[in-house]
GROMACS .gro file of C-alpha atoms in nm:
model
  360
    1ALA     CA    1  10.513  12.136   9.139
    2ALA     CA    2  10.350  12.209   8.803
    3LEU     CA    3  10.689  12.239   8.635
    4ARG     CA    4  10.808  11.911   8.781
    5GLU     CA    5  10.493  11.740   8.655
    6ILE     CA    6  10.549  11.883   8.306
    7VAL     CA    7  10.907  11.753   8.308
    8ARG     CA    8  10.789  11.409   8.424
    9THR     CA    9  10.526  11.403   8.151
   10TRP     CA   10  10.782  11.500   7.887
   11THR     CA   11  11.028  11.237   8.009
   12ARG     CA   12  10.763  10.966   8.001
   13LEU     CA   13  10.647  11.085   7.658
   14GLY     CA   14  11.001  11.045   7.526
   15LYS     CA   15  11.020  10.691   7.659
   16VAL     CA   16  10.682  10.601   7.511
   17ARG     CA   17  10.784  10.739   7.172
   18ASP     CA   18  11.107  10.539   7.186
   19GLY     CA   19  10.902  10.230   7.267
   20ILE     CA   20  10.668  10.296   6.975
   21ALA     CA   21  10.966  10.338   6.741
   22ARG     CA   22  11.115  10.005   6.855
   23LEU     CA   23  10.784   9.823   6.815
   24GLU     CA   24  10.724   9.977   6.471
   25ALA     CA   25  11.071   9.865   6.362
   26GLU     CA   26  11.006   9.512   6.486
   27LYS     CA   27  10.665   9.511   6.322
   28GLY     CA   28  10.835   9.599   5.994
   29ARG     CA   29  11.078   9.309   6.033
   30VAL     CA   30  10.791   9.070   6.109
   31ALA     CA   31  10.601   9.188   5.803
   32GLN     CA   32  10.912   9.143   5.591
   33GLY     CA   33  10.952   8.788   5.726
   34VAL     CA   34  10.592   8.705   5.635
   35ARG     CA   35  10.641   8.847   5.283
   36GLU     CA   36  10.957   8.641   5.231
   37ILE     CA   37  10.782   8.318   5.334
   38MET     CA   38  10.484   8.393   5.109
   39ALA     CA   39  10.715   8.475   4.817
   40SER     CA   40  10.930   8.162   4.846
   41HIS     CA   41  10.651   7.907   4.891
   42ASP     CA   42  10.324   7.831   4.720
   43LYS     CA   43  10.010   7.925   4.910
   44ALA     CA   44   9.944   7.578   5.054
   45ALA     CA   45  10.305   7.528   5.167
   46ALA     CA   46  10.327   7.878   5.312
   47LYS     CA   47  10.023   7.820   5.531
   48THR     CA   48  10.192   7.520   5.692
   49HIS     CA   49  10.533   7.683   5.724
   50PRO     CA   50  10.643   7.649   6.091
   51GLU     CA   51  10.757   8.012   6.118
   52LEU     CA   52  10.453   8.177   5.962
   53ALA     CA   53  10.215   8.117   6.253
   54ALA     CA   54  10.476   8.246   6.500
   55LEU     CA   55  10.536   8.557   6.293
   56ARG     CA   56  10.165   8.631   6.262
   57GLU     CA   57  10.116   8.582   6.635
   58ARG     CA   58  10.406   8.815   6.703
   59GLY     CA   59  10.252   9.069   6.464
   60ARG     CA   60   9.920   9.060   6.654
   61SER     CA   61  10.107   9.106   6.983
   62LEU     CA   62  10.301   9.402   6.844
   63ARG     CA   63   9.983   9.569   6.715
   64GLU     CA   64   9.821   9.535   7.058
   65GLN     CA   65  10.129   9.679   7.231
   66LEU     CA   66  10.133   9.966   6.983
   67ARG     CA   67   9.764  10.033   7.042
   68VAL     CA   68   9.828  10.069   7.416
   69LEU     CA   69  10.138  10.286   7.375
   70GLU     CA   70   9.981  10.511   7.110
   71ALA     CA   71   9.684  10.576   7.339
   72GLU     CA   72   9.927  10.666   7.620
   73GLU     CA   73  10.124  10.887   7.380
   74SER     CA   74   9.809  11.077   7.286
   75ASP     CA   75   9.717  11.128   7.651
   76LEU     CA   76  10.070  11.239   7.742
   77GLU     CA   77  10.085  11.481   7.448
   78GLN     CA   78   9.759  11.641   7.558
   79ARG     CA   79   9.874  11.668   7.919
   80PHE     CA   80  10.210  11.810   7.819
   81TYR     CA   81  10.053  12.062   7.579
   82LEU     CA   82   9.803  12.186   7.836
   83GLY     CA   83  10.071  12.205   8.103
   84ALA     CA   84  10.322  12.382   7.878
   85LEU     CA   85  10.062  12.645   7.789
   86GLN     CA   86  10.067  12.752   8.153
   87LEU     CA   87  10.442  12.812   8.157
   88PRO     CA   88  10.546  13.179   8.156
   89ASN     CA   89  10.825  13.338   7.960
   90ARG     CA   90  11.164  13.397   8.114
   91THR     CA   91  11.202  13.721   8.310
   92HIS     CA   92  11.449  14.004   8.252
   93PRO     CA   93  11.701  14.007   8.541
   94ALA     CA   94  11.626  14.374   8.615
   95VAL     CA   95  11.251  14.318   8.664
   96PRO     CA   96  11.137  14.385   9.024
   97VAL     CA   97  11.014  14.077   9.211
   98GLY     CA   98  10.667  14.084   9.364
   99ASP     CA   99  10.320  14.225   9.313
  100GLN     CA  100  10.205  14.563   9.175
  101SER     CA  101  10.326  14.746   9.485
  102GLN     CA  102  10.683  14.659   9.384
  103ALA     CA  103  10.667  14.840   9.049
  104ARG     CA  104  10.981  15.049   8.997
  105LEU     CA  105  10.931  15.416   8.912
  106LEU     CA  106  11.155  15.500   8.616
  107GLU     CA  107  11.044  15.847   8.518
  108VAL     CA  108  10.786  16.120   8.586
  109VAL     CA  109  10.703  16.350   8.296
  110GLY     CA  110  10.525  16.684   8.306
  111GLU     CA  111  10.376  16.883   8.592
  112LYS     CA  112  10.081  16.768   8.795
  113PRO     CA  113   9.796  17.014   8.731
  114VAL     CA  114   9.692  17.223   9.030
  115PHE     CA  115   9.335  17.351   9.069
  116ASP     CA  116   9.184  17.603   9.309
  117PHE     CA  117   8.866  17.394   9.308
  118LYS     CA  118   8.777  17.029   9.329
  119PRO     CA  119   8.804  16.890   8.974
  120LYS     CA  120   8.514  16.691   8.838
  121GLY     CA  121   8.555  16.337   8.709
  122HIS     CA  122   8.533  16.256   8.341
  123LEU     CA  123   8.190  16.097   8.373
  124GLU     CA  124   8.042  16.398   8.552
  125LEU     CA  125   8.194  16.631   8.294
  126GLY     CA  126   8.083  16.413   8.005
  127GLU     CA  127   7.728  16.381   8.132
  128GLY     CA  128   7.711  16.754   8.192
  129LEU     CA  129   7.821  16.823   7.836
  130ASP     CA  130   7.595  16.545   7.702
  131ILE     CA  131   7.886  16.370   7.528
  132ILE     CA  132   7.899  16.055   7.747
  133ARG     CA  133   7.606  15.834   7.842
  134GLN     CA  134   7.656  15.541   8.074
  135ARG     CA  135   7.347  15.537   8.293
  136ARG     CA  136   7.013  15.376   8.211
  137LEU     CA  137   7.171  15.128   7.970
  138SER     CA  138   7.101  14.799   8.148
  139HIS     CA  139   6.812  14.731   7.909
  140VAL     CA  140   7.023  14.831   7.606
  141SER     CA  141   7.374  14.694   7.641
  142GLY     CA  142   7.423  14.589   8.003
  143HIS     CA  143   7.659  14.700   8.277
  144ARG     CA  144   7.993  14.872   8.202
  145SER     CA  145   7.883  14.992   7.857
  146TYR     CA  146   7.862  15.350   7.732
  147TYR     CA  147   7.780  15.583   7.445
  148LEU     CA  148   7.995  15.866   7.314
  149SER     CA  149   7.815  16.133   7.116
  150GLY     CA  150   7.892  16.471   6.962
  151ALA     CA  151   8.227  16.603   7.083
  152GLY     CA  152   8.286  16.280   7.278
  153ALA     CA  153   8.273  16.069   6.962
  154LEU     CA  154   8.482  16.324   6.771
  155LEU     CA  155   8.741  16.327   7.052
  156GLN     CA  156   8.783  15.950   7.028
  157HIS     CA  157   8.823  15.965   6.650
  158ALA     CA  158   9.069  16.253   6.683
  159LEU     CA  159   9.287  16.065   6.931
  160VAL     CA  160   9.293  15.758   6.707
  161THR     CA  161   9.374  15.967   6.399
  162PHE     CA  162   9.645  16.161   6.584
  163THR     CA  163   9.813  15.838   6.696
  164LEU     CA  164   9.783  15.667   6.358
  165ARG     CA  165   9.935  15.965   6.178
  166LYS     CA  166  10.220  15.976   6.425
  167LEU     CA  167  10.302  15.607   6.381
  168LEU     CA  168  10.254  15.600   6.004
  169SER     CA  169  10.512  15.880   5.982
  170LYS     CA  170  10.751  15.647   6.171
  171GLY     CA  171  10.719  15.372   5.912
  172PHE     CA  172  10.451  15.154   6.073
  173LEU     CA  173  10.241  14.923   5.855
  174PRO     CA  174   9.868  14.993   5.905
  175MET     CA  175   9.647  14.688   5.947
  176THR     CA  176   9.290  14.592   6.029
  177VAL     CA  177   9.229  14.254   6.192
  178PRO     CA  178   8.938  14.017   6.266
  179ASP     CA  179   8.765  14.061   6.602
  180LEU     CA  180   8.673  13.691   6.611
  181LEU     CA  181   8.964  13.448   6.635
  182ARG     CA  182   9.033  13.082   6.711
  183GLY     CA  183   9.130  12.982   7.062
  184ALA     CA  184   9.471  12.856   6.946
  185ILE     CA  185   9.573  13.210   6.849
  186PHE     CA  186   9.490  13.336   7.198
  187GLU     CA  187   9.683  13.047   7.352
  188GLY     CA  188   9.980  13.117   7.128
  189CYS     CA  189   9.983  13.475   7.255
  190GLY     CA  190   9.973  13.361   7.618
  191VAL     CA  191   9.602  13.424   7.677
  192GLN     CA  192   9.387  13.143   7.819
  193PRO     CA  193   9.027  13.165   7.688
  194SER     CA  194   8.921  12.867   7.902
  195ALA     CA  195   9.072  12.997   8.228
  196THR     CA  196   8.847  13.069   8.527
  197PRO     CA  197   8.795  13.359   8.547
  198SER     CA  198   8.887  13.466   8.196
  199GLN     CA  199   8.913  13.809   8.037
  200VAL     CA  200   8.801  13.658   7.705
  201TYR     CA  201   8.448  13.649   7.569
  202THR     CA  202   8.381  13.311   7.407
  203ILE     CA  203   8.115  13.281   7.137
  204ASP     CA  204   7.845  13.016   7.194
  205PRO     CA  205   8.021  12.694   7.083
  206ALA     CA  206   7.686  12.535   6.998
  207ARG     CA  207   7.658  12.781   6.707
  208PHE     CA  208   8.016  12.886   6.626
  209GLU     CA  209   8.285  12.639   6.727
  210ASP     CA  210   8.605  12.775   6.880
  211LEU     CA  211   8.564  13.150   6.827
  212CYS     CA  212   8.648  13.423   7.079
  213LEU     CA  213   8.629  13.802   7.079
  214ALA     CA  214   8.971  13.966   7.086
  215GLY     CA  215   9.057  14.183   7.385
  216THR     CA  216   9.338  14.344   7.187
  217SER     CA  217   9.439  14.357   6.821
  218GLU     CA  218   9.771  14.205   6.932
  219VAL     CA  219   9.605  13.864   6.898
  220GLY     CA  220   9.484  13.929   6.545
  221ILE     CA  221   9.818  14.072   6.432
  222ALA     CA  222  10.003  13.774   6.579
  223GLY     CA  223   9.763  13.546   6.392
  224TYR     CA  224   9.850  13.727   6.068
  225PHE     CA  225  10.213  13.621   6.108
  226MET     CA  226  10.132  13.266   6.229
  227ASP     CA  227  10.301  12.991   6.023
  228HIS     CA  228  10.468  13.263   5.819
  229ALA     CA  229  10.832  13.346   5.748
  230VAL     CA  230  10.940  13.710   5.721
  231GLN     CA  231  11.251  13.796   5.521
  232LEU     CA  232  11.540  13.903   5.741
  233GLN     CA  233  11.598  14.218   5.536
  234ASP     CA  234  11.238  14.327   5.609
  235LEU     CA  235  11.282  14.314   5.987
  236PRO     CA  236  11.184  14.463   6.216
  237VAL     CA  237  10.823  14.482   6.103
  238ARG     CA  238  10.627  14.752   6.287
  239VAL     CA  239  10.248  14.723   6.269
  240VAL     CA  240   9.981  14.964   6.392
  241CYS     CA  241   9.615  14.872   6.427
  242SER     CA  242   9.312  15.052   6.567
  243SER     CA  243   9.044  14.808   6.681
  244THR     CA  244   8.753  14.755   6.913
  245CYS     CA  245   8.861  14.550   7.215
  246TYR     CA  246   8.632  14.325   7.420
  247ARG     CA  247   8.717  14.223   7.777
  248THR     CA  248   8.510  14.073   8.054
  249GLU     CA  249   8.697  14.287   8.312
  250THR     CA  250   8.605  14.064   8.604
  251ASP     CA  251   8.738  14.304   8.868
  252THR     CA  252   8.517  14.611   8.820
  253GLY     CA  253   8.367  14.642   9.166
  254ARG     CA  254   8.610  14.910   9.279
  255GLU     CA  255   8.501  15.148   9.001
  256PRO     CA  256   8.144  15.066   8.901
  257TRP     CA  257   8.104  15.379   8.688
  258GLY     CA  258   8.316  15.562   8.433
  259LEU     CA  259   8.512  15.470   8.124
  260TYR     CA  260   8.789  15.290   8.312
  261ARG     CA  261   8.795  14.909   8.294
  262VAL     CA  262   8.496  14.881   8.060
  263HIS     CA  263   8.392  14.578   7.856
  264GLN     CA  264   8.439  14.740   7.513
  265PHE     CA  265   8.674  15.015   7.401
  266THR     CA  266   8.884  15.137   7.109
  267LYS     CA  267   9.260  15.099   7.124
  268VAL     CA  268   9.554  15.170   6.896
  269GLU     CA  269   9.807  14.886   6.912
  270MET     CA  270  10.176  14.882   6.823
  271PHE     CA  271  10.312  14.538   6.736
  272GLY     CA  272  10.662  14.443   6.631
  273VAL     CA  273  10.832  14.138   6.482
  274THR     CA  274  11.211  14.133   6.512
  275ALA     CA  275  11.503  13.910   6.426
  276ALA     CA  276  11.721  13.746   6.691
  277GLU     CA  277  12.059  13.765   6.521
  278ARG     CA  278  12.224  13.966   6.798
  279GLY     CA  279  11.986  13.872   7.079
  280THR     CA  280  11.905  14.236   7.162
  281GLU     CA  281  11.666  14.326   6.880
  282SER     CA  282  11.343  14.281   7.076
  283GLU     CA  283  11.474  14.485   7.371
  284GLU     CA  284  11.573  14.764   7.133
  285LEU     CA  285  11.228  14.766   6.975
  286LEU     CA  286  11.066  14.775   7.320
  287ASP     CA  287  11.269  15.087   7.400
  288GLU     CA  288  11.164  15.237   7.067
  289PHE     CA  289  10.795  15.168   7.133
  290LEU     CA  290  10.820  15.310   7.484
  291GLY     CA  291  10.980  15.624   7.343
  292LEU     CA  292  10.694  15.661   7.093
  293GLN     CA  293  10.435  15.625   7.369
  294LYS     CA  294  10.609  15.894   7.574
  295GLU     CA  295  10.627  16.120   7.268
  296ILE     CA  296  10.252  16.081   7.206
  297PHE     CA  297  10.151  16.147   7.568
  298SER     CA  298  10.388  16.443   7.601
  299GLU     CA  299  10.242  16.602   7.287
  300LEU     CA  300   9.896  16.555   7.441
  301GLY     CA  301  10.014  16.748   7.746
  302LEU     CA  302   9.964  16.465   7.996
  303HIS     CA  303  10.135  16.432   8.331
  304TYR     CA  304  10.246  16.071   8.352
  305ARG     CA  305  10.490  15.827   8.503
  306VAL     CA  306  10.673  15.524   8.359
  307LEU     CA  307  10.686  15.204   8.563
  308ASP     CA  308  10.898  14.891   8.529
  309MET     CA  309  10.639  14.629   8.617
  310PRO     CA  310  10.717  14.349   8.865
  311THR     CA  311  10.709  13.975   8.805
  312GLU     CA  312  10.351  13.917   8.918
  313GLU     CA  313  10.223  14.176   8.667
  314LEU     CA  314  10.393  14.035   8.358
  315GLY     CA  315  10.140  13.765   8.271
  316LEU     CA  316  10.257  13.460   8.079
  317PRO     CA  317  10.420  13.610   7.768
  318ALA     CA  318  10.610  13.920   7.884
  319TYR     CA  319  10.984  13.911   7.947
  320ARG     CA  320  10.966  14.273   8.054
  321LYS     CA  321  10.682  14.525   8.064
  322PHE     CA  322  10.667  14.901   8.103
  323ASP     CA  323  10.339  15.065   8.202
  324ILE     CA  324  10.258  15.433   8.163
  325GLU     CA  325  10.014  15.581   8.411
  326ALA     CA  326   9.864  15.928   8.365
  327TRP     CA  327   9.750  16.154   8.645
  328MET     CA  328   9.368  16.160   8.647
  329PRO     CA  329   9.250  16.461   8.852
  330GLY     CA  330   8.891  16.342   8.879
  331ARG     CA  331   9.007  16.012   9.029
  332GLY     CA  332   9.277  16.178   9.236
  333LYS     CA  333   9.537  15.920   9.136
  334PHE     CA  334   9.739  15.778   8.851
  335GLY     CA  335   9.579  15.527   8.615
  336GLU     CA  336   9.725  15.302   8.345
  337ILE     CA  337   9.684  15.434   7.992
  338SER     CA  338   9.931  15.217   7.803
  339SER     CA  339  10.164  14.922   7.830
  340ALA     CA  340  10.461  14.801   7.629
  341SER     CA  341  10.594  14.446   7.657
  342ASN     CA  342  10.885  14.248   7.519
  343CYS     CA  343  10.768  13.889   7.469
  344THR     CA  344  11.101  13.770   7.316
  345ASP     CA  345  11.032  13.441   7.132
  346TYR     CA  346  10.740  13.332   7.354
  347GLN     CA  347  10.467  13.401   7.098
  348SER     CA  348  10.673  13.329   6.787
  349ARG     CA  349  10.754  12.975   6.904
  350ARG     CA  350  10.393  12.897   6.989
  351LEU     CA  351  10.258  13.046   6.667
  352ASN     CA  352  10.543  12.929   6.442
  353ILE     CA  353  10.639  13.282   6.338
  354MET     CA  354  10.971  13.262   6.155
  355TYR     CA  355  11.219  13.467   5.960
  356SER     CA  356  11.466  13.364   5.690
  357GLY     CA  357  11.781  13.514   5.547
  358GLU     CA  358  11.986  13.431   5.242
  359GLY     CA  359  12.084  13.097   5.393
  360GLY     CA  360  11.726  13.009   5.487
   0.00000   0.00000   0.00000
């Protein structure tokens, strides 16, 4: 139903624009007629010319018709834009159809650790070692926040450094990005800051108009390339960025404690910009990124599985998405630790990200 309404809006918008073009052309002819009369007669004679009054009346009528159509055009453009923002990307034909339960298992890597005792969870271990603090923080930073200290803080820095070194050795361009970005950048990436509920924190518009906190450095990196043309010979561009991510995480009731699904965390992001000369470049880069993720997690000694995510888990921008879930002994189940998506041209069209070769 939503798609049909978008098509109807676009069809009507085309007709309105055609009508505006016809009226503007006629208005130009009327104006030319008035100028010719004024040029070929003196002022007194022109005022009494039989055609002048008719032309001026027609001009007033055309301006009124244009006023009405231009107002409709503005309304239709807004409706079409807002509707089109809700449209998802196409979907790879091999993607499973359905919800999360339909995810296709592609690979299991490593051996599940076996203990002769009940393993403790990460929060219990961290609190026992005094390297994680999450309790008694409601008066400091609110629910779902935490502190890392001592070895906990060093472990986070070490993981970030390990990953950055790995990716820099593979030719990635390091980047830092703003945490605060305009809503249009989020929308161009397929994120809806104004949705209800939304994963995006919006800054008080009474003080700072149209600024949101990024839930991933993907948004900031995409904004870097917005309205920008990359040279074909420089593609693909591979970018790596470590940033603080902010997410409202509306569905936290199932796990009220721990460092899973928190409001603020540090993440290393891989981002790629490819050409589309052969039509397979973005799929090839997705496979490359997935291979790098597997390499990193294998070197860390994790037991994990790779999933081909189904249609209802792709969000708006992804054409295909692979999730990696690691076995978490304290939770007694697998949990997502990374995701890799191919967004094809979904974001580049919305953000006007281009590339040019020798012929432009």
